[in-house]
Every structure is written in C-alpha cells, then in structure tokens.
CSV table of C-alpha atoms and ligand atoms in Angstrom, one decimal:
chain,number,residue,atom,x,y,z
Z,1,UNK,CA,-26.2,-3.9,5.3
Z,2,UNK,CA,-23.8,-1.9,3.5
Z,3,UNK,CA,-20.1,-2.5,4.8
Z,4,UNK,CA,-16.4,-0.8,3.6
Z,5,UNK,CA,-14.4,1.5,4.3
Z,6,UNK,CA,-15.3,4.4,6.7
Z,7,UNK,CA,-11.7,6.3,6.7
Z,8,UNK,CA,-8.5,5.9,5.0
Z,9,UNK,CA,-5.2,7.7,5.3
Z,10,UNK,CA,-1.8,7.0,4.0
Z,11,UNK,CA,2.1,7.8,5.2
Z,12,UNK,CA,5.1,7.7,4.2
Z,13,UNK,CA,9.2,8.4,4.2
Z,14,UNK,CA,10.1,12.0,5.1
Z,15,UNK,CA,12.9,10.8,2.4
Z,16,UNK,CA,13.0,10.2,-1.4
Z,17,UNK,CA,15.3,9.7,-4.3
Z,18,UNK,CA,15.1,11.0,-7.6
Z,19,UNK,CA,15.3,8.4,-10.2
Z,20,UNK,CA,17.2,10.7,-12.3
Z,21,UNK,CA,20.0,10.9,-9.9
Z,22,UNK,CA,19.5,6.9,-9.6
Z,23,UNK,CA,19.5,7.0,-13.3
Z,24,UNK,CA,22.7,9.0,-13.5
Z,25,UNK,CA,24.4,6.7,-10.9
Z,26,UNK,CA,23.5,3.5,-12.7
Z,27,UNK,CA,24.2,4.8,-16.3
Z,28,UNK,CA,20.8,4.4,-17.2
Z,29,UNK,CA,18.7,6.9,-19.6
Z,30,UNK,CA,16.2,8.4,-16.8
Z,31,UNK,CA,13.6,8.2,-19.7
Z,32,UNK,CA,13.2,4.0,-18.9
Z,33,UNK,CA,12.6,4.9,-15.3
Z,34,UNK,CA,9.7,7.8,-16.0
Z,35,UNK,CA,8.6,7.1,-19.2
Z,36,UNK,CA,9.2,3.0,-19.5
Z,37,UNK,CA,8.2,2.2,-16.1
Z,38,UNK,CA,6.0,5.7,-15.1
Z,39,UNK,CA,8.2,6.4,-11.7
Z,40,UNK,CA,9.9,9.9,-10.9
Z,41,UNK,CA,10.6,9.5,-7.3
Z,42,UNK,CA,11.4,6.6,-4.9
Z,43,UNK,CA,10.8,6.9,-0.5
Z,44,UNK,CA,13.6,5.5,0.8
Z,45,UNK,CA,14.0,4.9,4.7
Z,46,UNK,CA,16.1,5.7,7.5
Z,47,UNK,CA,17.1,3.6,10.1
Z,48,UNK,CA,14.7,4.7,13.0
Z,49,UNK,CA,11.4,3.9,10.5
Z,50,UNK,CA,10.3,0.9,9.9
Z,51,UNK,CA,7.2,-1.1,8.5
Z,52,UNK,CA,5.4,-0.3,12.3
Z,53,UNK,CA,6.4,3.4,12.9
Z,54,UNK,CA,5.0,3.5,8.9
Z,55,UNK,CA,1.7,1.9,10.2
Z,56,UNK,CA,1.5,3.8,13.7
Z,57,UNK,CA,1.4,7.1,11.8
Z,58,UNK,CA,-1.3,6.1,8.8
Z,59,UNK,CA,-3.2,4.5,11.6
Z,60,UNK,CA,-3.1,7.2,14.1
Z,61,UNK,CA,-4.8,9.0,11.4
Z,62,UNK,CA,-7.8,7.0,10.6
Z,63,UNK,CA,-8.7,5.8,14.1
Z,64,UNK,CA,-8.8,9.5,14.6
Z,65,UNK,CA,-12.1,9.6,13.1
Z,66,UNK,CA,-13.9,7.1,14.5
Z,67,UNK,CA,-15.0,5.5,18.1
Z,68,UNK,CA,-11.8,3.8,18.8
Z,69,UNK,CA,-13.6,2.0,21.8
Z,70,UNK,CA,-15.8,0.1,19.0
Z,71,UNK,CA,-12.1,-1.3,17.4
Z,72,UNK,CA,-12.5,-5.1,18.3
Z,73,UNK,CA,-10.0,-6.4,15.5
Z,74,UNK,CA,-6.7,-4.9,13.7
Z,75,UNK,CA,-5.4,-6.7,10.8
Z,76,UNK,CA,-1.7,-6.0,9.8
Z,77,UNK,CA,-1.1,-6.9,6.4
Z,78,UNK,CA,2.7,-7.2,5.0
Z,79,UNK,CA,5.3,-9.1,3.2
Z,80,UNK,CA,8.5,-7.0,4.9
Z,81,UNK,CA,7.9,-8.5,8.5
Z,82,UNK,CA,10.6,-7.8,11.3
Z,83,UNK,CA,9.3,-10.9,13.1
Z,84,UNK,CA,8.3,-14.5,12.4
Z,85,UNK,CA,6.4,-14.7,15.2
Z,86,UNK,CA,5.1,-11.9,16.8
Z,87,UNK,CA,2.6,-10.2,15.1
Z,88,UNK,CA,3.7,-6.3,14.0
Z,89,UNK,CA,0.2,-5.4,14.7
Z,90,UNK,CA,0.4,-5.9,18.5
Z,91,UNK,CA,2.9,-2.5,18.3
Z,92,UNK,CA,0.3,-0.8,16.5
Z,93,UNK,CA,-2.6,-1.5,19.3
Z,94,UNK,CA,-0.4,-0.5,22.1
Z,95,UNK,CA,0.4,3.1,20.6
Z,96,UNK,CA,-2.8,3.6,19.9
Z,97,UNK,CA,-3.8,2.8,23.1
Z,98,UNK,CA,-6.7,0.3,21.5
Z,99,UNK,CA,-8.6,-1.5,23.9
Z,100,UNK,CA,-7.6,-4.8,25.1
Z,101,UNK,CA,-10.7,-6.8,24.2
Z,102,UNK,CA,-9.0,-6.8,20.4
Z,103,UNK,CA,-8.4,-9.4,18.5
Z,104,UNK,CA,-5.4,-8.5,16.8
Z,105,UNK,CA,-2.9,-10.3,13.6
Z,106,UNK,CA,-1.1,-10.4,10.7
Z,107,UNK,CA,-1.8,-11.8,7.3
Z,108,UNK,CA,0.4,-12.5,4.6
Z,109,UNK,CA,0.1,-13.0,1.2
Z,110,UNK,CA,2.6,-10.3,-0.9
Z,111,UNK,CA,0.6,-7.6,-2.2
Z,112,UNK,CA,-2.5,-9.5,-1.9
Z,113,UNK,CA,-2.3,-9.5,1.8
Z,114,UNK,CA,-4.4,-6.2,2.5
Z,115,UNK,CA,-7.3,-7.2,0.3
Z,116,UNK,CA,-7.3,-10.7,2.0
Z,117,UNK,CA,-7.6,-8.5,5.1
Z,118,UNK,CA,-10.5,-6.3,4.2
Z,119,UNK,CA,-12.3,-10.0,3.3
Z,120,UNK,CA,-11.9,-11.0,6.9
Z,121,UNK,CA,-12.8,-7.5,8.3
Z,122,UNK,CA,-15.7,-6.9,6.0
Z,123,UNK,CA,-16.5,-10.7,7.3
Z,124,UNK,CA,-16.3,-9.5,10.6
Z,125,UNK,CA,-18.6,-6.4,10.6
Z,126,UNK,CA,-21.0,-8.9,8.3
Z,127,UNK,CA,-21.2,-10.9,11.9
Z,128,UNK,CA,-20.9,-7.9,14.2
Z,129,UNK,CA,-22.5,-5.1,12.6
Z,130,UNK,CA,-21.4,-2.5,15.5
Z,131,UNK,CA,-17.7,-3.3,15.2
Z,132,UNK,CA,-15.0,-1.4,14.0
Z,133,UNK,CA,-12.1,-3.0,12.1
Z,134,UNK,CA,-8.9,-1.5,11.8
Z,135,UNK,CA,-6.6,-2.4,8.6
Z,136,UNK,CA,-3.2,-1.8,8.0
Z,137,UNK,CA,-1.2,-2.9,5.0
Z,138,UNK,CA,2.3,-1.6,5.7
Z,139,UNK,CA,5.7,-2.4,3.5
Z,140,UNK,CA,8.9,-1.3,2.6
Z,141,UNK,CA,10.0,-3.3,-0.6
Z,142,UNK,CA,13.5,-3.6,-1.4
Z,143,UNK,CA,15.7,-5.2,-4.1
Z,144,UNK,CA,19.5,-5.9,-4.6
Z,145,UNK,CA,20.8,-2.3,-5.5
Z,146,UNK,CA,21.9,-2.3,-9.4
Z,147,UNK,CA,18.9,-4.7,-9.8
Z,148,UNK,CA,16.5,-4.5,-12.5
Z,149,UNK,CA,13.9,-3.8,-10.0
Z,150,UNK,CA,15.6,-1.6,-8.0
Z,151,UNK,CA,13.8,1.5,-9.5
Z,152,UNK,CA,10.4,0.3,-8.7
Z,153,UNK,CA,11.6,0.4,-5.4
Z,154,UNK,CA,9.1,2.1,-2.5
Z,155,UNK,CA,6.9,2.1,0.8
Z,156,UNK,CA,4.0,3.3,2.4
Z,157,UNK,CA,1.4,2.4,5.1
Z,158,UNK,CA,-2.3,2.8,4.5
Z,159,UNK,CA,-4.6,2.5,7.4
Z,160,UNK,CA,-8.4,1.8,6.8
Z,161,UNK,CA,-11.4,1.6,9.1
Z,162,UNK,CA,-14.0,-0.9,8.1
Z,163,UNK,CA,-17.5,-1.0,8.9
Z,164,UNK,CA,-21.3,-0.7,8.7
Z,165,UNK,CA,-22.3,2.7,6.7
Z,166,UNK,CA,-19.5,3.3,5.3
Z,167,UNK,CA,-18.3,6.8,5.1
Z,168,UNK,CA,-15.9,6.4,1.5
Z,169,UNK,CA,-16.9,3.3,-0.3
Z,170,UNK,CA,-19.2,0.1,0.2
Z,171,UNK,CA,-17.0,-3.1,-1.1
Z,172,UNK,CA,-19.5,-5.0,-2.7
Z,173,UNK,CA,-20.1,-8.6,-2.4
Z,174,UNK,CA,-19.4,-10.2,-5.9
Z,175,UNK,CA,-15.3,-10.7,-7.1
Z,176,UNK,CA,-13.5,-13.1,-9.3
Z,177,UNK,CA,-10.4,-14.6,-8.0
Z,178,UNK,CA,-7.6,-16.7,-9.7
Z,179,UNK,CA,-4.3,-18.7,-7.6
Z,180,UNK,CA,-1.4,-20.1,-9.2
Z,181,UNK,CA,1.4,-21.6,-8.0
Z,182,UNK,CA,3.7,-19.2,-9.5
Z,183,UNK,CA,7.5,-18.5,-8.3
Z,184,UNK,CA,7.5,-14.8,-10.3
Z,185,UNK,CA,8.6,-12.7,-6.8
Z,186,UNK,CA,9.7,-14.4,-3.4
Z,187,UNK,CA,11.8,-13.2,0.0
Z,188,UNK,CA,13.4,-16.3,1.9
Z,189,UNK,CA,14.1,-16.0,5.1
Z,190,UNK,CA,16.8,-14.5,6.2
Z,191,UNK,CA,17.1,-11.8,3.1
Z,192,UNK,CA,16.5,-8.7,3.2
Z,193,UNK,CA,15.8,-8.1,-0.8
Z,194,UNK,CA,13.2,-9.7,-2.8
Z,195,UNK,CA,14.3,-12.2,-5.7
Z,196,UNK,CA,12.2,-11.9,-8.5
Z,197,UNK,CA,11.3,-13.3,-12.0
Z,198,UNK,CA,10.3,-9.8,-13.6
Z,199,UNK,CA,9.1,-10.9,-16.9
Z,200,UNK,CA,7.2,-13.5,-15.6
Z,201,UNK,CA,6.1,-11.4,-13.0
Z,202,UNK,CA,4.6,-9.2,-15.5
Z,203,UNK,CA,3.3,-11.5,-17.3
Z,204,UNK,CA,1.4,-13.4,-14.5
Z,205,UNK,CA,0.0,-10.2,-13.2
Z,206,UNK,CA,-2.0,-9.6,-16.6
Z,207,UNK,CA,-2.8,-13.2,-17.0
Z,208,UNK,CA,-4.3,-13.4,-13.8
Z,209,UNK,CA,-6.0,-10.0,-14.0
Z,210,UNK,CA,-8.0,-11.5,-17.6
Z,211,UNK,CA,-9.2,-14.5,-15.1
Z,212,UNK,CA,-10.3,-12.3,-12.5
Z,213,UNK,CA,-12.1,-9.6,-14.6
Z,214,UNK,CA,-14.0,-12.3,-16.9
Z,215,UNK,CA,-15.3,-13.8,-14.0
Z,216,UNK,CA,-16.0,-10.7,-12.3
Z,217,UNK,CA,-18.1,-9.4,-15.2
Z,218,UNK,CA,-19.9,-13.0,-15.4
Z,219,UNK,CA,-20.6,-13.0,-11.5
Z,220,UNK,CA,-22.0,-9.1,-11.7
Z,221,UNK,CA,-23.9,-9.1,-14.9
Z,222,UNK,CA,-22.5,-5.7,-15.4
Z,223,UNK,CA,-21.3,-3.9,-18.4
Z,224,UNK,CA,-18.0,-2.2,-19.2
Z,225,UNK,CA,-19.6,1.3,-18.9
Z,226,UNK,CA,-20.9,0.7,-15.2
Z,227,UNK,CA,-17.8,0.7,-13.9
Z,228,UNK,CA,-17.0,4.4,-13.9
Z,229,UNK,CA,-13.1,4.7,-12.3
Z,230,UNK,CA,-10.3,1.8,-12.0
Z,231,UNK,CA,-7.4,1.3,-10.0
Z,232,UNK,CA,-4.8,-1.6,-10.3
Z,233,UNK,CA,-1.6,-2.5,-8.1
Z,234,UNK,CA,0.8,-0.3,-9.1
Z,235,UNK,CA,4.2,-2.4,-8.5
Z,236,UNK,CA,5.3,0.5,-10.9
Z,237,UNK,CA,3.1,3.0,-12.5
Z,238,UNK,CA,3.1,1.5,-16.2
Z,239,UNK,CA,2.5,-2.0,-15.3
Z,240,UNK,CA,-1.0,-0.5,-13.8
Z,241,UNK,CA,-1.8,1.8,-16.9
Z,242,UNK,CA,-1.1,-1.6,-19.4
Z,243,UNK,CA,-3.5,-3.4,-17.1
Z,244,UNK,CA,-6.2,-0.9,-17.4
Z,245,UNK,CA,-5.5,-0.8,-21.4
Z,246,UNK,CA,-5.8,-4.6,-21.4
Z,247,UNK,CA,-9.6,-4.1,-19.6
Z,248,UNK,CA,-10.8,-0.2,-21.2
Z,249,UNK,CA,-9.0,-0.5,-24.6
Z,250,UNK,CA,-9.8,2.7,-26.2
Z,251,UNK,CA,-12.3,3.8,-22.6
Z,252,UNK,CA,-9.1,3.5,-20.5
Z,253,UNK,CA,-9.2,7.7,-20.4
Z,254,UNK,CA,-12.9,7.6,-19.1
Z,255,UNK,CA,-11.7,5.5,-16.1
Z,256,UNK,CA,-9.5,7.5,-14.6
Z,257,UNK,CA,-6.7,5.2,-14.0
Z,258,UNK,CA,-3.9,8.2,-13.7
Z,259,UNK,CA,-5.5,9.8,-11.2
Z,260,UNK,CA,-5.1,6.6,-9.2
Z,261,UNK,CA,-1.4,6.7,-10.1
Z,262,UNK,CA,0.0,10.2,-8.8
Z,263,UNK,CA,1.3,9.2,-5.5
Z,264,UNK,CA,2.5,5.8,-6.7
Z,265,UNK,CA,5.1,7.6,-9.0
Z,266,UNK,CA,6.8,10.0,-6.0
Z,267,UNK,CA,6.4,6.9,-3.7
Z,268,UNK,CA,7.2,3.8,-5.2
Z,269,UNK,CA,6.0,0.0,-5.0
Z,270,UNK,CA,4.4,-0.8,-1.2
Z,271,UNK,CA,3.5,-3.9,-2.1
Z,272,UNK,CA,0.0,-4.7,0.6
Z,273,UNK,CA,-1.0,-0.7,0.5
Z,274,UNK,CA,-0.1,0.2,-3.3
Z,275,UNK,CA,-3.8,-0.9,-4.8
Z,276,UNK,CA,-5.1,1.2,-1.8
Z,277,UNK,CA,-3.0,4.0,-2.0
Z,278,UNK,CA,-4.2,3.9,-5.7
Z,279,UNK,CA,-7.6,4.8,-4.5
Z,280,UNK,CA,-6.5,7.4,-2.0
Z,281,UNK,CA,-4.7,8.7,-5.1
Z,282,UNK,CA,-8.3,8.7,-7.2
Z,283,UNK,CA,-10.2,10.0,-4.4
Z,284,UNK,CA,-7.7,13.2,-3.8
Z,285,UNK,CA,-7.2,14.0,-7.7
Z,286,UNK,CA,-9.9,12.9,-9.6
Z,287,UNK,CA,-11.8,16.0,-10.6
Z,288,UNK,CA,-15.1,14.5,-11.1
Z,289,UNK,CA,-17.8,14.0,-8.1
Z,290,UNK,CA,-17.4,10.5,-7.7
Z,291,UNK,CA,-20.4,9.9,-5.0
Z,292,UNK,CA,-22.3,6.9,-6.1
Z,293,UNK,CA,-19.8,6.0,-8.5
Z,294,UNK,CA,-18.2,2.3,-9.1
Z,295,UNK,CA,-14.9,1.5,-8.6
Z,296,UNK,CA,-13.0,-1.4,-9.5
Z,297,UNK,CA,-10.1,-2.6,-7.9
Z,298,UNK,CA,-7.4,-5.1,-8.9
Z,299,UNK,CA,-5.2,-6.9,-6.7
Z,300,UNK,CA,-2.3,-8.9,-7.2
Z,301,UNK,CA,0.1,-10.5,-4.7
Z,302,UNK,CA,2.7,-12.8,-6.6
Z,303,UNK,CA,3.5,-16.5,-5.7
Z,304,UNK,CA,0.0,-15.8,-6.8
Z,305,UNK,CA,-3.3,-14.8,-5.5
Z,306,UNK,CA,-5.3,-12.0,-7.6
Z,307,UNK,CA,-8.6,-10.4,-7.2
Z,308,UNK,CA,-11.2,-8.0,-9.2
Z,309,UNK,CA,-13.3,-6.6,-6.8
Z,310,UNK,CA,-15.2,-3.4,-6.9
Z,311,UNK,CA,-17.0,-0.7,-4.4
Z,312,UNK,CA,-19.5,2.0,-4.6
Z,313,UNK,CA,-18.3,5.5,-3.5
Z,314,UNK,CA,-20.6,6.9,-0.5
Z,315,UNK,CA,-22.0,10.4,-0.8
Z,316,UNK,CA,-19.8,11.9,2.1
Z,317,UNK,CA,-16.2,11.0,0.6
Z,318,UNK,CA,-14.5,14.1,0.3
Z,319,UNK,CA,-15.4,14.9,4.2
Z,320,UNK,CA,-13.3,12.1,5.1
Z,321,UNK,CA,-10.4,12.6,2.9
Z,322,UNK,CA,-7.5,14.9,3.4
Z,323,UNK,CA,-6.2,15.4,-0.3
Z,324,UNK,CA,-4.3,19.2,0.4
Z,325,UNK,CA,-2.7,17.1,3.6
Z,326,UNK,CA,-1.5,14.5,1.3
Z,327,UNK,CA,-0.3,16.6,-1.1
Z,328,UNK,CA,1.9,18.8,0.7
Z,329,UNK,CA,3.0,15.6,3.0
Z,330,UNK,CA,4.8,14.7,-0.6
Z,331,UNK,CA,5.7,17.8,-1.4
Z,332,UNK,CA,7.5,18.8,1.7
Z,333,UNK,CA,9.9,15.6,1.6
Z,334,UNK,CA,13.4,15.5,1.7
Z,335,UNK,CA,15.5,14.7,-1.5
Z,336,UNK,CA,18.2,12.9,-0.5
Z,337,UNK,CA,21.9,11.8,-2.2
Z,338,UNK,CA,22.3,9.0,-3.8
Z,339,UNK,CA,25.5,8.8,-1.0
Z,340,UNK,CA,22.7,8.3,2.0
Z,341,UNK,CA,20.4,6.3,-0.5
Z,342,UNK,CA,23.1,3.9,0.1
Z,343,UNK,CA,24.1,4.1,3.4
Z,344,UNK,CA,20.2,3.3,4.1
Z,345,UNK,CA,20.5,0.4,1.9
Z,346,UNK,CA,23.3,-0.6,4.3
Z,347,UNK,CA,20.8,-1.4,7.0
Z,348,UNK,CA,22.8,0.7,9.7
Z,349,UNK,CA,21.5,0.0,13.0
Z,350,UNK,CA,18.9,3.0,14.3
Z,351,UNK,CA,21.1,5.4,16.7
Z,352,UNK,CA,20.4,8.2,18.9
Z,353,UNK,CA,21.9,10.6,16.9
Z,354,UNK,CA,21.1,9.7,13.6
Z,355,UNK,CA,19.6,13.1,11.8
Z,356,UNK,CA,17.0,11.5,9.9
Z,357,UNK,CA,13.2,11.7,11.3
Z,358,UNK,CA,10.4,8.8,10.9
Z,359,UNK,CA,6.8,9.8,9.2
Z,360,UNK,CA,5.2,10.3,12.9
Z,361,UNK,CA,5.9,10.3,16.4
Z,362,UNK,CA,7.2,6.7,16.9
Z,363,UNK,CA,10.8,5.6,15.8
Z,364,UNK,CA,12.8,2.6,16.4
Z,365,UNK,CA,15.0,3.5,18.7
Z,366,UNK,CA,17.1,0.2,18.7
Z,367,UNK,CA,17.5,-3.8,18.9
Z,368,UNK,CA,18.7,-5.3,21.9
Z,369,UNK,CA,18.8,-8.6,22.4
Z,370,UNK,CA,16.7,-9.6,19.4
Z,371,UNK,CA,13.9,-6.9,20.8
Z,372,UNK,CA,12.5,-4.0,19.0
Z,373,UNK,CA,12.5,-1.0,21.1
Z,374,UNK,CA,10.1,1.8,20.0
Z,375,UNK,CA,10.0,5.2,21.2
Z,376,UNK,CA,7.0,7.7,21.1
Z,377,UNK,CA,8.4,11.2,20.8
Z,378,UNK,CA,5.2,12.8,22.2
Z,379,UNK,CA,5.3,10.0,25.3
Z,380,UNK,CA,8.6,8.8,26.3
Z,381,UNK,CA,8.1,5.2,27.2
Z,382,UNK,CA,9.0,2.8,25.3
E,1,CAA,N1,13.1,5.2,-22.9
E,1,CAA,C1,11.8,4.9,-22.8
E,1,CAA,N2,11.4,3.6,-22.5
E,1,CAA,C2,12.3,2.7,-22.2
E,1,CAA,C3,13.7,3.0,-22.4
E,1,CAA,C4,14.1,4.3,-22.7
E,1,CAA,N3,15.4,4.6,-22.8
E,1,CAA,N4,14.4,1.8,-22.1
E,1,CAA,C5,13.5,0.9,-21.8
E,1,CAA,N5,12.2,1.4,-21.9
E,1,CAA,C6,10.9,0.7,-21.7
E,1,CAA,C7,10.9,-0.7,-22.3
E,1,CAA,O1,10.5,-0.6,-23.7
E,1,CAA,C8,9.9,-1.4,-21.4
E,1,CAA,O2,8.6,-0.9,-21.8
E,1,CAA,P1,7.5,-2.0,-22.2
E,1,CAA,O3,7.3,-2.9,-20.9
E,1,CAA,O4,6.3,-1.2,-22.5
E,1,CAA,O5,8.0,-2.8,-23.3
E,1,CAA,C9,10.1,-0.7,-20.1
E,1,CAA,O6,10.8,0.5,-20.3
E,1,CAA,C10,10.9,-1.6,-19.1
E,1,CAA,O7,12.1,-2.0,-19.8
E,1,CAA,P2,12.6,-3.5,-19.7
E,1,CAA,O8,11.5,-4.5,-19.8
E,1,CAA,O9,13.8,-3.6,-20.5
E,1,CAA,O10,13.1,-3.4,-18.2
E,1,CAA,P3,13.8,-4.4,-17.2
E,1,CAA,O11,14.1,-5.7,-17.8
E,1,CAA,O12,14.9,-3.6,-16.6
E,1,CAA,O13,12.6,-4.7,-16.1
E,1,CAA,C11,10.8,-4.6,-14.6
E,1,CAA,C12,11.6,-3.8,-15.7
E,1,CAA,C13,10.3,-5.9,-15.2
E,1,CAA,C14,9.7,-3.7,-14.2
E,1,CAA,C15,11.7,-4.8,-13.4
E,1,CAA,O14,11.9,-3.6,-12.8
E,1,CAA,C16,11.2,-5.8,-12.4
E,1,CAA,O15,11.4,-7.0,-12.6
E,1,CAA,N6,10.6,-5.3,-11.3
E,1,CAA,C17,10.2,-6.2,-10.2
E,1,CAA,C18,9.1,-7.1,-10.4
E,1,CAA,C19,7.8,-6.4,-10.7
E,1,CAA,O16,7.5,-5.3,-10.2
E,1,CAA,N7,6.9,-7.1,-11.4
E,1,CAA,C20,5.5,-6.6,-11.6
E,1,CAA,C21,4.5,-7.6,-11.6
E,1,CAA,S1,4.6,-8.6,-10.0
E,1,CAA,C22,3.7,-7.6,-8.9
E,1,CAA,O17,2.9,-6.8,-9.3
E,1,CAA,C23,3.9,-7.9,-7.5
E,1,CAA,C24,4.8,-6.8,-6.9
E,1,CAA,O18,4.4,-5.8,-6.4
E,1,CAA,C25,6.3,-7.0,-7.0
C-alpha cells in the first residue's frame, strides 16, 4: 500500500520585515543577510496570531480537500508551545469542527518534530488503511533581538493530510537516521527566545546530515542520479544550499534545491514546517514535471535528531497544489517598520483594537486567567 501525503498547504504572517531595513538598524552590510545567509525577508507576528491561528488557517486548507469525517488523528508538531500541558492541537480540532472520535496530540522534537509526526501518521494509515491523518507542524521562532540569529528569524504553519493513495507524494519506507546528544539550540522554560550555539549548530546539522545520507544510500541500494530533486531544512536559506553541495557536489543544479528555497527566503526559519514548506516551495516553482520523480528530504531538529528520507511524487500533484495562491499570499504582505518589528517583539498583550490582522479567520483574542481565548471572525464564539 502506498501511503503519504494527499494535500499540503502552507500560511503565514500578513507581516514581514525587510532584512535591509533590519540591516540598516543593526549596522550590518545587508549583503551577510541575503547573500551570506540567503534571506531577504522575515514574517514577523502580531499579537492576535499565534502558533494555533497559524495552524487553524494552513489546516483549514488541506482538510478542505478531503473527507474530513475519515480524520481519526491530528498530530501538532512544534517547539514554540503556549502550553505545557494542553495539547495546541485540541484548538485546531474544534475549529475545524473534526469529529470527536479523534485521537488528537502534540509532538516535540525542534524541527524534527513534523517528520516524527508523519512516522506515526504514516504508522497509523499502515494499520488503518481508510484513515485520514491530519499533520500540522506550526512555529514561530524567535531569538534575543541584536542576536546573531535574529536574521534567520521566521514562521509558518504547514498542514498535511496523510494517507492511502496518496494524491502529492508516497514517503517511502527506507531512511537513515542519526541522534546526538548535542546542546547546539535549546528554549528553557519560561523564555521566550531560543539560546543557541550557532557554529556548532551548523556544524551538527552537516555532520548528522553525512550519517543519515550514507546510510540512507546503503539501506536503498540507490544511486546519486535516482534521486532527481532535494530539499533540506532551511533554518536559513544557505545553510540548505551547503547541505545539498555537501550531497550533489558539482549535480547540486540538477536537484533543484533553490526551487525548494523561494518561500524560505521571504519567510524565514519555522523550525517543524520549514523542510515541508521546502517541498511546497519545489512543487509550486520547479518548472520540470515532477510526477514519478524522487525526492529526498532532510530533516534536522537540534538537541539532535536528523533524518534522510525520501518520497515519490504521484501523477496528480499539480491538481492538489495552489502555487498562484501561494504566490500572491507572499506577495500581498504587509512590510512593516522596523518601529512595530519591535513593538511585536515586545510581546504586547492581543487587544481589541490592535490594527494588525492574523493569516485566517481565528485570532487570539486574549489571556485571562492563564486561558487562551480564540475568536473565529466568520463564527463569533469563542
Ligand atoms: N557579504 C557577504 N557574505 C557575508 C558578509 C558580507 N558582508 N558578512 C558575512 N558573510 C557570510 C560569512 O562569510 C558566512 O558565510 P559562510 O558560512 O559561507 O562562511 C555567513 O555570511 C554568515 O556569517 P557568520 O558566520 O559570520 O555569521 P554569524 O556568526 O553572525 O552567524 C548564523 C550566522 C550561524 C547563521 C547565526 O545566524 C545563527 O547562529 N543562527 C541560529 C542557529 C541556526 O540557525 N543554526 C543552523 C543549524 S541548527 C538548525 O538547523 C535547527 C534550527 O532550525 C535552528
């Protein structure tokens, strides 16, 4: 049986930075930011959106095209959680009305967490071949402002539906994986920005991605030329492209690898979604017909867990996909100061009459007594 990935949609900020007016600000030559780390454009985030308005309106999207009564599970995967206990993913079933015969949670493991969910889903279907899976990976990834990281700054949501026939891409059964104890990127609790280690964060990332890949190509038997397209976790654009050097050398322009990056660079890092919002990427922009083609994916969440993995694209792709939609969702952003950058950097509290809107219909409307309180624009309850 043939399982993956039947749908996949994306969202975002209605905001974004420039990183030439972050670049001006920080008195910084905007040629690091675009040329030495590949990024042009940050989403940054008012206070009414958050990592579950994000994943209400990339889910809304998928489920959308699909028998939503057949949605038995919903994995959320992130690393910016507003709860230690509830699961964000709970949110996301009620506003999309999902049946309550759902088994529904979040996983964690940094970026790694959405590929961990896809093993479970795929798992899932393996058992229960008429089930749907929803996955969300959904993060907003800050660091301390005047950081060295602080230009690789980002967020999105990417919702996927996972099951038997898959409409976009079979994942298929063979990966290598490699964990390390490795403190390279880390959020305690209780702060708001990630610490990090970014040399050895870099460093570990290609390390691990060697491991995975040799023992990838060992468990597949395949060759270097029968994997046809590439995409890597993009915590910024250039760490992605040296990873696909390090694996193509001199057939790294065969594998299509900048495709993969477009909407990275106007979006940023989101951590759980950026290796799928890769593909998206590929999928939209790659010119070539890409049907029964292999892709290979790399994913790596720090602390660390990585995995090479790889899926075959079905022949109906471009039906499911939405690349003009995408498109002009970035194009028609908001540029904002670097004035309000930092006032949402300030975490206000969400307020009635703040200006900014939220990617989709739901918005935080405010915490009281501890408790989230969405609102649905199109519903009114909350
Ligand atoms: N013009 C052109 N290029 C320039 C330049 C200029 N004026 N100034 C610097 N550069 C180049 C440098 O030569 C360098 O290129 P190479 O890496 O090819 O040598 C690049 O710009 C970056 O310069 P630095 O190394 O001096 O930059 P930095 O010390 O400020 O750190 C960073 C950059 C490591 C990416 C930092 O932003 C960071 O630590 N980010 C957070 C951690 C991170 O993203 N790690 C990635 C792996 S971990 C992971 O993948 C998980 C995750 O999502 C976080």
């Amino acid at each position: 049986m043939k399982i993956g990935l039947d749908a996949i949609a994306f969202s975002t900020s209605k905001y974004f930075l420039k990183l030439s007016e972050l670049a001006a600000h920080r008195g910084v030559d905007y040629a690091k930011y675009c040329v030495g780390i590949g990024q042009k454009e940050m989403s940054v985030f008012p206070p009414k959106e958050d990592i579950i308005t994000l994943a209400v309106s990339a889910a809304e999207k998928v489920v959308k095209q699909t028998d939503a009564e057949k949605i038995d599970m919903l994995i959320f995967a992130t690393e910016s959680s507003v709860d230690l206990s509830k699961s964000a993913g709970i949110y996301v079933h009620r506003f999309l009305k999902l049946k309550n015969e759902c088994c529904v949670f979040d996983v964690k493991q940094a970026c790694y967490s959405m590929t961990a969910a896809l093993r479970i889903a795929k798992n899932h279907v393996q058992c229960n071949p008429h089930s749907k899976v929803l996955v969300v990976g959904s993060d907003i990834v800050k660091y301390s402002p005047g950081s060295s990281g602080e230009a690789t700054q980002g967020g999105s949501a990417v919702a996927a539906i996972v099951s038997a026939d898959p409409r976009i891409m079979e994942i298929e059964n063979f990966s290598g994986i490699y964990t390390s104890d490795v403190m390279d990127f880390w959020r305690p609790i209780n702060c708001n920005e990630a610490l990090f280690d970014g040399k050895l964060s870099a460093y570990n990332y290609l390390k691990s991605l060697g491991i995975c890949f040799d023992q990838y190509m060992q468990k597949s038997r395949l060759t270097l030329h029968k994997i046809d397209a590439a995409c890597f976790h993009a915590p910024f654009c250039k760490m992605a492209q040296k990873a696909g050097r390090q694996i193509f050398a001199e057939e790294y322009a065969h594998k299509n690898v900048d495709d993969s990056l477009i909407y990275n660079s106007l979006i940023g890092n989101s951590c759980s979604s950026s290796l799928f919002l890769c593909l998206i990427s590929l999928l939209d922009n790659c010119a070539k017909n890409l049907s029964g083609k292999r892709v290979g994916l790399f994913s790596y969440g720090s602390g660390s867990v990585a995995e090479y993995f790889s899926g075959i694209i079905s022949d109906s792709y471009r039906d499911m996909l939405t690349p003009r939609e995408n498109a002009s969702a970035l194009k028609n952003r908001e540029a904002v100061s670097f004035e309000t950058y930092e006032y949402f950097c300030s975490n206000p509290a969400p307020t009635l009459n703040q200006k900014y809107e939220t990617s989709g219909a739901v918005y935080l409307e405010k915490i009281e007594n501890y408790q989230r309180i969405y609102k649905n624009l199109e519903e009114n309850f909350s």
